Amino acid sequence: MNFLNLEEDRKQIKLRIAILKTWKSFSMSIPIIITVLLFISFVQVVLPKEEYSKIFVGNTFLDSFVGATLGSVSLGNPILSYIIGGEMLKDGVSLIAVAAFIISWVSVGITQLPIEAHFFGKKFAIVRNIAAFFGSMFIGILIFLLMKI
Amino acid sequence: MDNKLNNNNGKGNGKNLGALIAVGVSILFYFSLYIINKSIFIKSVNKFWESLTMILPFLFFVFIIMVITLLLFKPDKIKKYLGKKSGIKGMLLTSVAGILSVGPAYLWYPLIADLKEDGMREKLITIFIYNRAIKLQLFPLMIFYFGVKFSVIESLLIFIFSFIIGEIVEIFTVGNN
């Protein structure tokens, strides 16, 4: 009986630690999510949709390039990339650009390049990031084509 | 135990200072906006509230999945399965590990660097990192924003391209050495 109680306690402690660990990383992203939402809400009110179309010209290659560049220099939880990407779509930005943006957000890390180079070598970090950058652009174009089917 | 857990939470709050300052600056910005242009302020706050209430249920769902992932997949367990093989099996295992890995990428770098010393190929490291773009725990949120078709196609393409990009990286890094 005692053993069963111990086992039950161990499971409960494990669960509590898992919840706390998750909360720790999660709670760190909450203020960032709020900040980004506050920023986006303001930008959406102040900048009319025509302003977005000036950055994303509707050219397949250029749009995916701009989207991938924005994603590459951005930092933070991928949840933010979905929120921003979703808002971009609503504002008329092309699917190619948004897809390239959300993929490069996670797979390309310009700001994290020194850390990556430190662990895996400069050459690896540079080649991997360049390949991932063009990969996200290419996937963006492919998604756009496949969505039409 | 409770004290320990509370202490850990306290440390987390300390690290969160930068993000809290960002929120503080945003609130200050909104406060000045209220003084300068009340109309833009009201529209922005409404927009903010609309977006926030929309994502809240999804954030809760993501939290639950993150807890489950943490309980089921430990970093040392993943290391055990990825260190030895580098064939198709290794590639598939690495991609699955990449998909399942949670938290910032740099938290996993020391583990992968360890694996590299044990003989893990550059290709597998690339596959791992690239597949991190597939976020299973965020899938409901992705569907919410982009739809089922987009989310499925995007995830499949990332999975396929991770192998191509892995090959490219290996050719350029190992090939030149």
Short mmCIF file of C-alpha atoms in Angstrom, two decimals:
data_model
loop_
_atom_site.label_atom_id
_atom_site.label_comp_id
_atom_site.label_asym_id
_atom_site.label_seq_id
_atom_site.Cartn_x
_atom_site.Cartn_y
_atom_site.Cartn_z
CA MET A 1 0.00 0.00 0.00
CA ASN A 2 2.85 2.32 0.98
CA PHE A 3 4.71 1.46 -2.21
CA LEU A 4 1.65 2.29 -4.29
CA ASN A 5 1.38 5.65 -2.56
CA LEU A 6 5.05 6.35 -3.24
CA GLU A 7 4.63 5.50 -6.92
CA GLU A 8 1.58 7.75 -7.10
CA ASP A 9 3.50 10.57 -5.40
CA ARG A 10 6.41 10.15 -7.84
CA LYS A 11 4.06 10.44 -10.82
CA GLN A 12 2.41 13.51 -9.34
CA ILE A 13 5.77 15.18 -8.69
CA LYS A 14 6.87 14.38 -12.28
CA LEU A 15 3.67 15.93 -13.62
CA ARG A 16 4.05 19.00 -11.42
CA ILE A 17 7.66 19.49 -12.55
CA ALA A 18 6.61 19.08 -16.22
CA ILE A 19 3.82 21.64 -15.77
CA LEU A 20 6.19 24.06 -14.02
CA LYS A 21 8.91 23.64 -16.67
CA THR A 22 6.37 24.23 -19.43
CA TRP A 23 4.95 27.20 -17.59
CA LYS A 24 8.48 28.61 -17.22
CA SER A 25 9.13 28.62 -20.97
CA PHE A 26 5.52 29.45 -21.74
CA SER A 27 5.30 32.37 -19.34
CA MET A 28 8.41 33.87 -20.94
CA SER A 29 6.65 33.97 -24.30
CA ILE A 30 3.42 35.51 -22.95
CA PRO A 31 4.81 39.06 -22.48
CA ILE A 32 6.42 38.80 -25.93
CA ILE A 33 3.12 37.66 -27.47
CA ILE A 34 1.32 40.57 -25.81
CA THR A 35 3.99 43.03 -27.00
CA VAL A 36 3.79 41.73 -30.57
CA LEU A 37 -0.02 41.78 -30.54
CA LEU A 38 0.02 45.36 -29.21
CA PHE A 39 2.50 46.35 -31.93
CA ILE A 40 0.62 44.58 -34.72
CA SER A 41 -2.74 46.02 -33.60
CA PHE A 42 -1.30 49.54 -33.76
CA VAL A 43 0.40 48.96 -37.12
CA GLN A 44 -2.81 47.53 -38.56
CA VAL A 45 -4.74 50.61 -37.53
CA VAL A 46 -2.12 53.12 -38.65
CA LEU A 47 -0.81 51.43 -41.81
CA PRO A 48 -3.45 50.82 -44.45
CA LYS A 49 -3.36 47.61 -46.47
CA GLU A 50 -1.87 49.46 -49.44
CA GLU A 51 1.31 49.94 -47.39
CA TYR A 52 1.80 46.17 -47.19
CA SER A 53 1.39 45.77 -50.90
CA LYS A 54 4.26 48.23 -51.34
CA ILE A 55 6.64 45.83 -49.55
CA PHE A 56 5.20 42.69 -51.14
CA VAL A 57 4.86 43.62 -54.80
CA GLY A 58 3.08 40.46 -55.94
CA ASN A 59 6.16 39.19 -57.78
CA THR A 60 6.54 35.48 -56.96
CA PHE A 61 10.31 35.49 -56.48
CA LEU A 62 10.59 38.86 -54.78
CA ASP A 63 7.72 38.18 -52.38
CA SER A 64 9.21 34.93 -51.19
CA PHE A 65 12.60 36.65 -50.82
CA VAL A 66 11.18 39.48 -48.68
CA GLY A 67 9.13 37.00 -46.61
CA ALA A 68 12.14 34.74 -46.03
CA THR A 69 14.32 37.74 -45.12
CA LEU A 70 11.77 38.98 -42.57
CA GLY A 71 11.52 35.49 -41.05
CA SER A 72 15.31 35.06 -40.96
CA VAL A 73 15.98 38.17 -38.92
CA SER A 74 13.00 37.63 -36.60
CA LEU A 75 13.44 36.01 -33.23
CA GLY A 76 11.04 34.39 -30.80
CA ASN A 77 8.44 31.71 -30.29
CA PRO A 78 7.06 30.28 -33.57
CA ILE A 79 3.57 31.06 -32.24
CA LEU A 80 4.42 34.68 -33.01
CA SER A 81 5.26 33.83 -36.63
CA TYR A 82 1.80 32.26 -37.05
CA ILE A 83 0.11 35.27 -35.48
CA ILE A 84 2.07 37.74 -37.62
CA GLY A 85 1.74 35.51 -40.73
CA GLY A 86 -2.01 35.16 -40.16
CA GLU A 87 -2.38 38.91 -39.85
CA MET A 88 -0.23 39.41 -42.97
CA LEU A 89 -2.53 37.09 -44.94
CA LYS A 90 -5.60 38.97 -43.72
CA ASP A 91 -3.92 42.17 -44.89
CA GLY A 92 -3.49 40.86 -48.39
CA VAL A 93 0.14 39.69 -48.33
CA SER A 94 0.70 36.76 -50.70
CA LEU A 95 0.72 33.17 -49.49
CA ILE A 96 4.23 32.64 -50.93
CA ALA A 97 5.67 35.39 -48.76
CA VAL A 98 3.84 34.26 -45.63
CA ALA A 99 4.89 30.63 -46.09
CA ALA A 100 8.54 31.63 -46.64
CA PHE A 101 8.24 33.91 -43.60
CA ILE A 102 6.96 31.28 -41.14
CA ILE A 103 9.37 28.57 -42.35
CA SER A 104 12.46 30.78 -42.24
CA TRP A 105 11.38 32.05 -38.78
CA VAL A 106 12.33 28.65 -37.32
CA SER A 107 14.81 27.22 -39.83
CA VAL A 108 16.98 30.30 -40.44
CA GLY A 109 18.51 32.14 -37.51
CA ILE A 110 20.64 35.13 -38.48
CA THR A 111 20.65 36.37 -34.89
CA GLN A 112 21.56 32.88 -33.62
CA LEU A 113 24.34 32.38 -36.16
CA PRO A 114 27.19 32.91 -33.64
CA ILE A 115 25.73 30.27 -31.28
CA GLU A 116 25.28 27.79 -34.12
CA ALA A 117 28.83 28.48 -35.38
CA HIS A 118 30.16 28.00 -31.87
CA PHE A 119 28.69 24.51 -31.57
CA PHE A 120 28.96 23.19 -35.13
CA GLY A 121 31.57 25.36 -36.85
CA LYS A 122 31.40 28.54 -38.92
CA LYS A 123 31.18 26.79 -42.29
CA PHE A 124 28.33 24.52 -41.21
CA ALA A 125 26.33 27.41 -39.73
CA ILE A 126 26.71 29.62 -42.82
CA VAL A 127 26.00 26.86 -45.37
CA ARG A 128 23.03 25.52 -43.39
CA ASN A 129 21.45 28.96 -42.98
CA ILE A 130 21.89 29.87 -46.67
CA ALA A 131 20.46 26.50 -47.76
CA ALA A 132 17.54 26.83 -45.32
CA PHE A 133 16.89 30.40 -46.52
CA PHE A 134 16.51 29.38 -50.16
CA GLY A 135 14.69 26.23 -49.05
CA SER A 136 12.01 28.30 -47.30
CA MET A 137 11.62 30.46 -50.43
CA PHE A 138 11.28 27.42 -52.66
CA ILE A 139 8.78 25.73 -50.32
CA GLY A 140 6.77 28.97 -50.24
CA ILE A 141 6.47 28.91 -54.05
CA LEU A 142 5.65 25.17 -54.06
CA ILE A 143 2.90 25.63 -51.43
CA PHE A 144 1.40 28.40 -53.51
CA LEU A 145 1.34 26.15 -56.59
CA LEU A 146 0.01 23.11 -54.71
CA MET A 147 -2.75 25.14 -53.04
CA LYS A 148 -4.10 25.95 -56.49
CA ILE A 149 -4.68 22.27 -57.29
CA MET B 1 9.11 20.32 -2.40
CA ASP B 2 6.75 23.26 -2.62
CA ASN B 3 9.53 25.62 -1.62
CA LYS B 4 11.82 24.22 -4.31
CA LEU B 5 9.14 24.57 -6.94
CA ASN B 6 8.40 28.12 -5.85
CA ASN B 7 12.08 29.01 -6.01
CA ASN B 8 12.32 27.71 -9.56
CA ASN B 9 9.37 29.80 -10.51
CA GLY B 10 11.07 32.83 -9.01
CA LYS B 11 14.13 32.31 -11.19
CA GLY B 12 11.90 32.11 -14.25
CA ASN B 13 10.35 35.44 -13.39
CA GLY B 14 13.84 36.97 -13.15
CA LYS B 15 14.71 35.82 -16.66
CA ASN B 16 11.44 37.22 -17.87
CA LEU B 17 12.48 40.77 -17.00
CA GLY B 18 13.46 41.74 -20.56
CA ALA B 19 10.10 40.63 -21.93
CA LEU B 20 8.28 42.45 -19.12
CA ILE B 21 10.18 45.64 -19.94
CA ALA B 22 9.02 45.23 -23.57
CA VAL B 23 5.39 45.00 -22.37
CA GLY B 24 5.97 48.02 -20.12
CA VAL B 25 7.32 50.06 -23.04
CA SER B 26 4.34 48.99 -25.19
CA ILE B 27 1.87 50.03 -22.47
CA LEU B 28 3.67 53.36 -22.10
CA PHE B 29 3.45 53.75 -25.87
CA TYR B 30 -0.29 53.06 -25.77
CA PHE B 31 -0.66 55.51 -22.87
CA SER B 32 0.97 58.28 -24.92
CA LEU B 33 -1.19 57.23 -27.87
CA TYR B 34 -4.25 57.77 -25.67
CA ILE B 35 -3.10 61.33 -25.03
CA ILE B 36 -2.05 62.08 -28.64
CA ASN B 37 -4.80 60.35 -30.63
CA LYS B 38 -7.71 58.78 -28.76
CA SER B 39 -9.35 57.41 -31.91
CA ILE B 40 -6.28 55.38 -32.99
CA PHE B 41 -5.83 54.25 -29.38
CA ILE B 42 -9.40 52.86 -29.15
CA LYS B 43 -9.16 51.14 -32.55
CA SER B 44 -5.79 49.59 -31.65
CA VAL B 45 -7.01 48.35 -28.24
CA ASN B 46 -10.11 46.82 -29.85
CA LYS B 47 -7.96 45.12 -32.46
CA PHE B 48 -5.60 43.86 -29.75
CA TRP B 49 -8.45 42.46 -27.64
CA GLU B 50 -10.03 40.79 -30.65
CA SER B 51 -6.76 39.02 -31.56
CA LEU B 52 -5.97 38.08 -27.95
CA THR B 53 -9.34 36.46 -27.20
CA MET B 54 -9.09 34.55 -30.47
CA ILE B 55 -5.72 32.93 -29.69
CA LEU B 56 -6.27 32.25 -25.94
CA PRO B 57 -7.98 28.82 -26.28
CA PHE B 58 -5.26 27.73 -28.70
CA LEU B 59 -2.51 28.87 -26.36
CA PHE B 60 -4.08 26.75 -23.61
CA PHE B 61 -4.16 23.73 -25.92
CA VAL B 62 -0.52 24.27 -26.89
CA PHE B 63 0.40 24.40 -23.20
CA ILE B 64 -1.22 21.00 -22.54
CA ILE B 65 0.58 19.39 -25.51
CA MET B 66 3.90 20.90 -24.38
CA VAL B 67 3.46 19.29 -20.94
CA ILE B 68 2.66 15.90 -22.49
CA THR B 69 5.68 16.14 -24.84
CA LEU B 70 7.94 16.98 -21.91
CA LEU B 71 6.64 13.96 -19.96
CA LEU B 72 7.04 11.51 -22.82
CA PHE B 73 10.28 12.56 -24.55
CA LYS B 74 13.42 13.20 -22.54
CA PRO B 75 16.56 14.62 -24.29
CA ASP B 76 18.77 11.74 -23.07
CA LYS B 77 16.30 9.19 -24.46
CA ILE B 78 16.38 10.86 -27.87
CA LYS B 79 20.20 10.91 -27.73
CA LYS B 80 20.24 7.15 -27.20
CA TYR B 81 18.34 6.49 -30.41
CA LEU B 82 20.12 9.00 -32.63
CA GLY B 83 23.78 8.52 -31.79
CA LYS B 84 24.48 5.26 -33.58
CA LYS B 85 22.84 5.01 -37.01
CA SER B 86 23.01 7.44 -39.89
CA GLY B 87 21.23 5.60 -42.70
CA ILE B 88 17.61 6.14 -43.72
CA LYS B 89 16.58 4.97 -40.26
CA GLY B 90 18.84 7.60 -38.69
CA MET B 91 17.46 10.28 -41.01
CA LEU B 92 13.87 9.38 -40.12
CA LEU B 93 14.63 9.23 -36.41
CA THR B 94 16.45 12.58 -36.56
CA SER B 95 13.55 14.21 -38.38
CA VAL B 96 11.04 12.84 -35.86
CA ALA B 97 13.25 14.07 -33.00
CA GLY B 98 13.40 17.50 -34.67
CA ILE B 99 9.62 17.59 -35.01
CA LEU B 100 9.10 16.55 -31.38
CA SER B 101 11.78 18.78 -29.84
CA VAL B 102 10.29 21.71 -27.99
CA GLY B 103 11.76 24.99 -26.74
CA PRO B 104 14.35 27.27 -28.34
CA ALA B 105 16.77 25.59 -30.80
CA TYR B 106 19.90 26.66 -28.93
CA LEU B 107 18.83 24.60 -25.90
CA TRP B 108 19.34 21.50 -28.05
CA TYR B 109 22.72 22.56 -29.51
CA PRO B 110 24.86 21.18 -26.65
CA LEU B 111 23.13 17.79 -26.98
CA ILE B 112 23.59 17.71 -30.77
CA ALA B 113 27.20 18.85 -30.40
CA ASP B 114 27.71 15.86 -28.08
CA LEU B 115 26.18 13.59 -30.71
CA LYS B 116 28.41 15.12 -33.37
CA GLU B 117 31.45 14.15 -31.33
CA ASP B 118 30.02 10.63 -31.18
CA GLY B 119 29.90 10.59 -34.97
CA MET B 120 26.60 12.22 -35.88
CA ARG B 121 26.75 13.45 -39.47
CA GLU B 122 26.27 17.10 -40.56
CA LYS B 123 23.36 15.92 -42.67
CA LEU B 124 21.51 14.62 -39.61
CA ILE B 125 22.12 17.82 -37.64
CA THR B 126 20.65 19.80 -40.54
CA ILE B 127 17.66 17.45 -40.79
CA PHE B 128 17.07 17.82 -37.06
CA ILE B 129 17.21 21.63 -37.13
CA TYR B 130 15.11 21.95 -40.31
CA ASN B 131 12.36 19.65 -39.05
CA ARG B 132 12.00 21.86 -36.01
CA ALA B 133 10.01 24.09 -38.38
CA ILE B 134 7.26 21.45 -38.09
CA LYS B 135 5.58 22.13 -34.78
CA LEU B 136 3.12 19.39 -33.90
CA GLN B 137 2.11 21.11 -30.69
CA LEU B 138 1.33 24.28 -32.65
CA PHE B 139 -0.57 22.48 -35.40
CA PRO B 140 -4.05 23.53 -34.12
CA LEU B 141 -2.91 27.15 -34.09
CA MET B 142 -1.48 26.80 -37.60
CA ILE B 143 -4.75 25.32 -38.88
CA PHE B 144 -6.59 28.17 -37.21
CA TYR B 145 -4.55 30.75 -39.11
CA PHE B 146 -3.79 29.04 -42.43
CA GLY B 147 -6.26 26.17 -42.86
CA VAL B 148 -5.83 22.38 -42.93
CA LYS B 149 -4.62 22.11 -46.56
CA PHE B 150 -1.86 24.71 -46.17
CA SER B 151 -0.71 23.24 -42.83
CA VAL B 152 -0.48 19.68 -44.16
CA ILE B 153 1.29 20.67 -47.42
CA GLU B 154 3.70 22.95 -45.56
CA SER B 155 4.65 20.28 -43.01
CA LEU B 156 5.12 17.59 -45.67
CA LEU B 157 7.30 19.86 -47.81
CA ILE B 158 9.48 20.81 -44.83
CA PHE B 159 9.90 17.11 -44.03
CA ILE B 160 10.93 16.28 -47.63
CA PHE B 161 13.16 19.35 -48.04
CA SER B 162 14.99 18.65 -44.80
CA PHE B 163 16.63 15.66 -46.53
CA ILE B 164 17.56 17.71 -49.62
CA ILE B 165 18.99 20.55 -47.53
CA GLY B 166 20.79 17.97 -45.38
CA GLU B 167 22.50 16.57 -48.49
CA ILE B 168 23.45 20.06 -49.72
CA VAL B 169 24.96 20.99 -46.36
CA GLU B 170 26.93 17.74 -46.22
CA ILE B 171 28.27 18.23 -49.73
CA PHE B 172 29.45 21.77 -48.96
CA THR B 173 30.83 21.13 -45.48
CA VAL B 174 32.20 17.57 -45.45
CA GLY B 175 32.99 17.54 -49.19
CA ASN B 176 35.33 20.51 -48.90
CA ASN B 177 37.10 19.30 -45.78
#
